[in-house]
CSV table of C-alpha atoms in Angstrom, one decimal:
chain,number,residue,atom,x,y,z
H,1,LYS,CA,0.0,0.0,0.0
H,2,VAL,CA,2.8,2.4,0.9
H,3,PHE,CA,4.6,1.7,-2.3
H,4,PHE,CA,1.5,2.1,-4.6
H,5,ASP,CA,0.3,5.2,-2.7
H,6,ALA,CA,3.7,6.8,-3.5
H,7,TYR,CA,3.5,5.5,-7.1
H,8,ALA,CA,0.1,7.1,-7.6
H,9,ARG,CA,1.7,10.4,-6.5
H,10,HIS,CA,4.4,9.9,-9.1
H,11,GLU,CA,7.0,9.3,-6.4
H,12,ASP,CA,9.0,6.3,-7.4
H,13,MET,CA,10.1,4.6,-4.2
H,14,ALA,CA,13.6,3.3,-4.2
H,15,TYR,CA,14.1,-0.3,-3.2
H,16,GLY,CA,15.9,0.8,0.0
H,17,GLN,CA,12.8,2.8,1.1
H,18,LEU,CA,10.5,-0.1,0.3
H,19,ALA,CA,12.7,-2.5,2.2
H,20,LEU,CA,12.6,-0.2,5.2
H,21,VAL,CA,8.8,0.1,5.1
H,22,MET,CA,8.5,-3.7,4.8
H,23,ASP,CA,10.9,-4.3,7.7
H,24,ARG,CA,8.8,-1.9,9.9
H,25,ALA,CA,5.6,-3.6,9.0
H,26,LEU,CA,7.1,-7.1,9.7
H,27,GLU,CA,8.3,-5.8,13.1
H,28,ARG,CA,4.7,-5.0,14.1
H,29,GLN,CA,3.8,-8.7,13.6
H,30,TYR,CA,4.1,-11.4,16.2
H,31,PHE,CA,7.2,-13.3,15.1
H,32,THR,CA,10.1,-14.7,17.2
H,33,ASP,CA,13.4,-13.1,16.5
H,34,LYS,CA,14.4,-16.0,14.2
H,35,GLU,CA,11.1,-15.9,12.3
H,36,LEU,CA,11.4,-12.1,11.9
H,37,ALA,CA,14.9,-12.4,10.5
H,38,GLU,CA,13.7,-15.1,8.0
H,39,MET,CA,10.6,-13.1,7.0
H,40,LYS,CA,12.7,-10.0,6.3
H,41,ILE,CA,15.0,-12.1,3.9
H,42,VAL,CA,12.1,-13.8,2.2
H,43,GLY,CA,10.1,-10.5,2.0
H,44,LYS,CA,12.9,-8.6,0.4
H,45,LYS,CA,13.6,-11.4,-2.1
H,46,THR,CA,9.9,-11.6,-3.0
H,47,ALA,CA,9.4,-7.9,-3.3
H,48,VAL,CA,12.4,-7.5,-5.7
H,49,ALA,CA,11.3,-10.3,-7.9
H,50,TYR,CA,7.6,-9.1,-7.9
H,51,TYR,CA,8.8,-5.6,-8.8
H,52,GLU,CA,11.0,-6.8,-11.6
H,53,GLN,CA,8.2,-8.9,-13.2
H,54,TYR,CA,5.5,-6.2,-13.1
H,55,LYS,CA,7.2,-2.7,-12.9
H,56,ASP,CA,6.3,-1.9,-16.5
H,57,THR,CA,2.6,-2.8,-16.2
H,58,TRP,CA,1.4,-0.6,-13.3
H,59,LEU,CA,-1.0,2.3,-13.8
H,60,ARG,CA,-0.6,5.5,-11.7
H,61,ASP,CA,-4.2,6.5,-11.7
H,62,ILE,CA,-5.2,4.2,-8.8
H,63,LYS,CA,-6.7,4.2,-5.3
H,64,ASN,CA,-5.6,1.8,-2.7
H,65,GLU,CA,-7.9,0.3,0.0
H,66,PHE,CA,-10.9,1.8,-1.7
H,67,PRO,CA,-13.8,1.7,0.7
H,68,ILE,CA,-17.4,1.1,-0.4
H,69,ASP,CA,-20.5,1.1,1.7
H,70,VAL,CA,-23.9,0.7,0.0
H,71,MET,CA,-27.5,0.1,0.9
H,72,LEU,CA,-28.7,-2.6,-1.5
H,73,THR,CA,-32.4,-3.1,-2.2
H,74,LEU,CA,-33.0,-6.8,-2.8
H,75,ALA,CA,-36.1,-8.8,-3.7
H,76,GLU,CA,-39.4,-7.7,-2.0
H,77,GLY,CA,-37.9,-4.4,-1.0
H,78,THR,CA,-35.5,-5.8,1.5
H,79,GLU,CA,-32.7,-3.4,2.2
H,80,LEU,CA,-29.3,-4.7,3.2
H,81,ARG,CA,-26.1,-2.7,4.0
H,82,LEU,CA,-23.1,-4.1,2.3
H,83,ASN,CA,-19.5,-2.8,2.6
H,84,GLY,CA,-16.0,-3.7,1.7
H,85,LYS,CA,-12.6,-2.4,1.0
H,86,LEU,CA,-11.0,-3.1,-2.4
H,87,ASP,CA,-7.3,-3.6,-2.3
H,88,LYS,CA,-6.7,-1.5,-5.4
H,89,VAL,CA,-8.8,0.2,-8.0
H,90,GLU,CA,-7.2,1.2,-11.3
H,91,PHE,CA,-9.0,4.0,-13.2
H,92,LEU,CA,-9.0,3.1,-16.9
H,93,GLY,CA,-10.8,6.2,-18.2
H,94,GLY,CA,-14.4,6.8,-19.2
H,95,GLY,CA,-15.8,5.8,-15.8
H,96,THR,CA,-14.4,2.3,-16.0
H,97,VAL,CA,-12.1,0.6,-13.5
H,98,ARG,CA,-10.2,-2.6,-12.9
H,99,VAL,CA,-10.3,-4.0,-9.3
H,100,ILE,CA,-7.1,-5.7,-8.1
H,101,ASP,CA,-7.4,-8.1,-5.2
H,102,TYR,CA,-4.0,-9.2,-3.8
H,103,LYS,CA,-3.7,-12.8,-2.6
H,104,THR,CA,-1.0,-14.4,-0.5
H,105,GLY,CA,-0.2,-18.1,-0.6
H,106,GLN,CA,0.0,-20.4,-3.5
H,107,HIS,CA,-1.3,-19.4,-7.0
H,108,HIS,CA,-4.6,-21.0,-8.0
H,109,SER,CA,-5.5,-22.0,-11.5
H,110,ARG,CA,-8.5,-20.4,-13.2
H,111,ASN,CA,-10.5,-23.5,-12.7
H,112,GLU,CA,-9.7,-23.5,-9.0
H,113,ILE,CA,-10.6,-19.8,-8.8
H,114,GLU,CA,-14.0,-20.4,-10.5
H,115,GLY,CA,-14.8,-23.4,-8.4
H,116,LYS,CA,-14.5,-25.9,-11.2
H,117,THR,CA,-12.3,-28.4,-9.3
H,118,LYS,CA,-13.1,-30.9,-6.5
H,119,SER,CA,-11.0,-29.0,-4.0
H,120,SER,CA,-12.4,-25.5,-4.7
H,121,ASP,CA,-15.6,-23.6,-3.9
H,122,GLY,CA,-15.3,-20.6,-6.2
H,123,ASP,CA,-14.9,-18.1,-3.3
H,124,TYR,CA,-12.1,-16.2,-5.0
H,125,LYS,CA,-14.2,-15.6,-8.1
H,126,ARG,CA,-17.3,-14.8,-6.0
H,127,GLN,CA,-15.3,-12.2,-4.2
H,128,LEU,CA,-14.6,-10.4,-7.5
H,129,VAL,CA,-18.4,-10.7,-8.3
H,130,PHE,CA,-19.1,-9.1,-4.9
H,131,TYR,CA,-16.7,-6.3,-5.7
H,132,LYS,CA,-18.5,-5.6,-8.9
H,133,LEU,CA,-21.8,-5.6,-7.1
H,134,LEU,CA,-20.6,-3.2,-4.5
H,135,LEU,CA,-18.8,-0.9,-6.9
H,136,GLU,CA,-21.6,-0.6,-9.4
H,137,ALA,CA,-24.3,-0.2,-6.7
H,138,GLY,CA,-22.4,2.4,-4.7
H,139,THR,CA,-20.6,4.4,-7.3
H,140,PRO,CA,-21.1,5.6,-10.9
H,141,MET,CA,-18.1,3.5,-12.0
H,142,LYS,CA,-18.3,0.4,-14.1
H,143,MET,CA,-16.0,-2.5,-13.4
H,144,ALA,CA,-14.3,-3.6,-16.7
H,145,SER,CA,-12.5,-6.5,-15.0
H,146,GLY,CA,-11.4,-8.0,-11.7
H,147,GLU,CA,-7.9,-9.3,-11.2
H,148,LEU,CA,-6.4,-11.6,-8.6
H,149,ASP,CA,-2.8,-10.8,-8.1
H,150,PHE,CA,-0.9,-13.6,-6.3
H,151,VAL,CA,2.0,-11.8,-4.6
H,152,GLU,CA,4.0,-14.9,-3.7
H,153,PRO,CA,6.0,-16.7,-6.4
H,154,ASP,CA,5.5,-20.3,-7.5
H,155,LYS,CA,8.3,-22.9,-7.4
H,156,LYS,CA,9.9,-21.4,-10.5
H,157,ASN,CA,9.9,-18.0,-8.9
H,158,ASP,CA,7.2,-16.6,-11.3
H,159,TYR,CA,4.3,-14.5,-10.2
H,160,HIS,CA,0.7,-14.9,-11.5
H,161,LYS,CA,-2.3,-12.8,-12.1
H,162,GLU,CA,-5.7,-14.0,-13.2
H,163,ARG,CA,-8.1,-11.5,-14.7
H,164,PHE,CA,-11.9,-12.0,-15.1
H,165,ILE,CA,-14.7,-10.1,-16.8
H,166,ILE,CA,-17.6,-10.4,-14.4
H,167,THR,CA,-21.0,-10.7,-16.1
H,168,THR,CA,-24.4,-9.2,-15.1
H,169,VAL,CA,-25.7,-12.8,-14.7
H,170,GLU,CA,-23.0,-13.5,-12.1
H,171,VAL,CA,-23.9,-10.4,-10.2
H,172,GLU,CA,-27.6,-11.2,-10.3
H,173,ASP,CA,-26.9,-14.8,-9.1
H,174,LEU,CA,-24.9,-13.4,-6.2
H,175,LYS,CA,-27.7,-10.9,-5.3
H,176,ALA,CA,-30.1,-13.8,-5.2
H,177,LEU,CA,-27.7,-15.8,-2.9
H,178,ILE,CA,-27.3,-12.7,-0.6
H,179,TYR,CA,-31.0,-12.3,-0.4
H,180,ASP,CA,-31.6,-16.0,0.4
H,181,VAL,CA,-29.0,-15.9,3.1
H,182,ALA,CA,-30.2,-12.6,4.6
H,183,GLU,CA,-33.8,-14.0,4.6
H,184,LYS,CA,-32.7,-17.1,6.4
H,185,ILE,CA,-30.8,-15.1,9.0
H,186,THR,CA,-33.6,-12.6,9.7
H,187,THR,CA,-36.3,-15.4,9.9
H,188,PHE,CA,-34.0,-17.7,11.9
H,189,ALA,CA,-34.6,-20.4,9.2
H,190,PHE,CA,-30.9,-21.4,9.4
H,191,LEU,CA,-31.5,-22.8,12.9
H,192,GLY,CA,-33.9,-25.5,11.7
């Protein structure tokens, strides 16, 4: 966040500055001295490789930790407050944006992300659908795409991003699911 906030202001942060910010952030976590030393080494190595792979692809017209709070009117006039914080929004022009969601941990295939494998439930993709729902219900912006950015390298030290165009049908299906769950909660139907 600190790096991209500076980047958006056209302040290109030197690696030494980024390393210092990262060290301070790690020091606020609950690590033993040994774990902290290891995390600093891994963090710096990871940050340099990530930077090198993507440095020519970043947009400067961005907003980090973009908050959204909307009142959504669902079926039968039911109102439900929804909110979230989007990791990064890239402004593409003409009122369109791309939403970036950073993920730590192992990279997932498109099929895993979409819930098309035995071991996945589609939650990552559903999260992007939720962001489109929030963004388009709470702002005049249109979400051109959503992107999962896996910030840890694979075994070959490569980084991966998966970009999705979210459809209106996916948003409507999620609205129906939200309504169904909200109705079950408010009527205590989930207890029976």
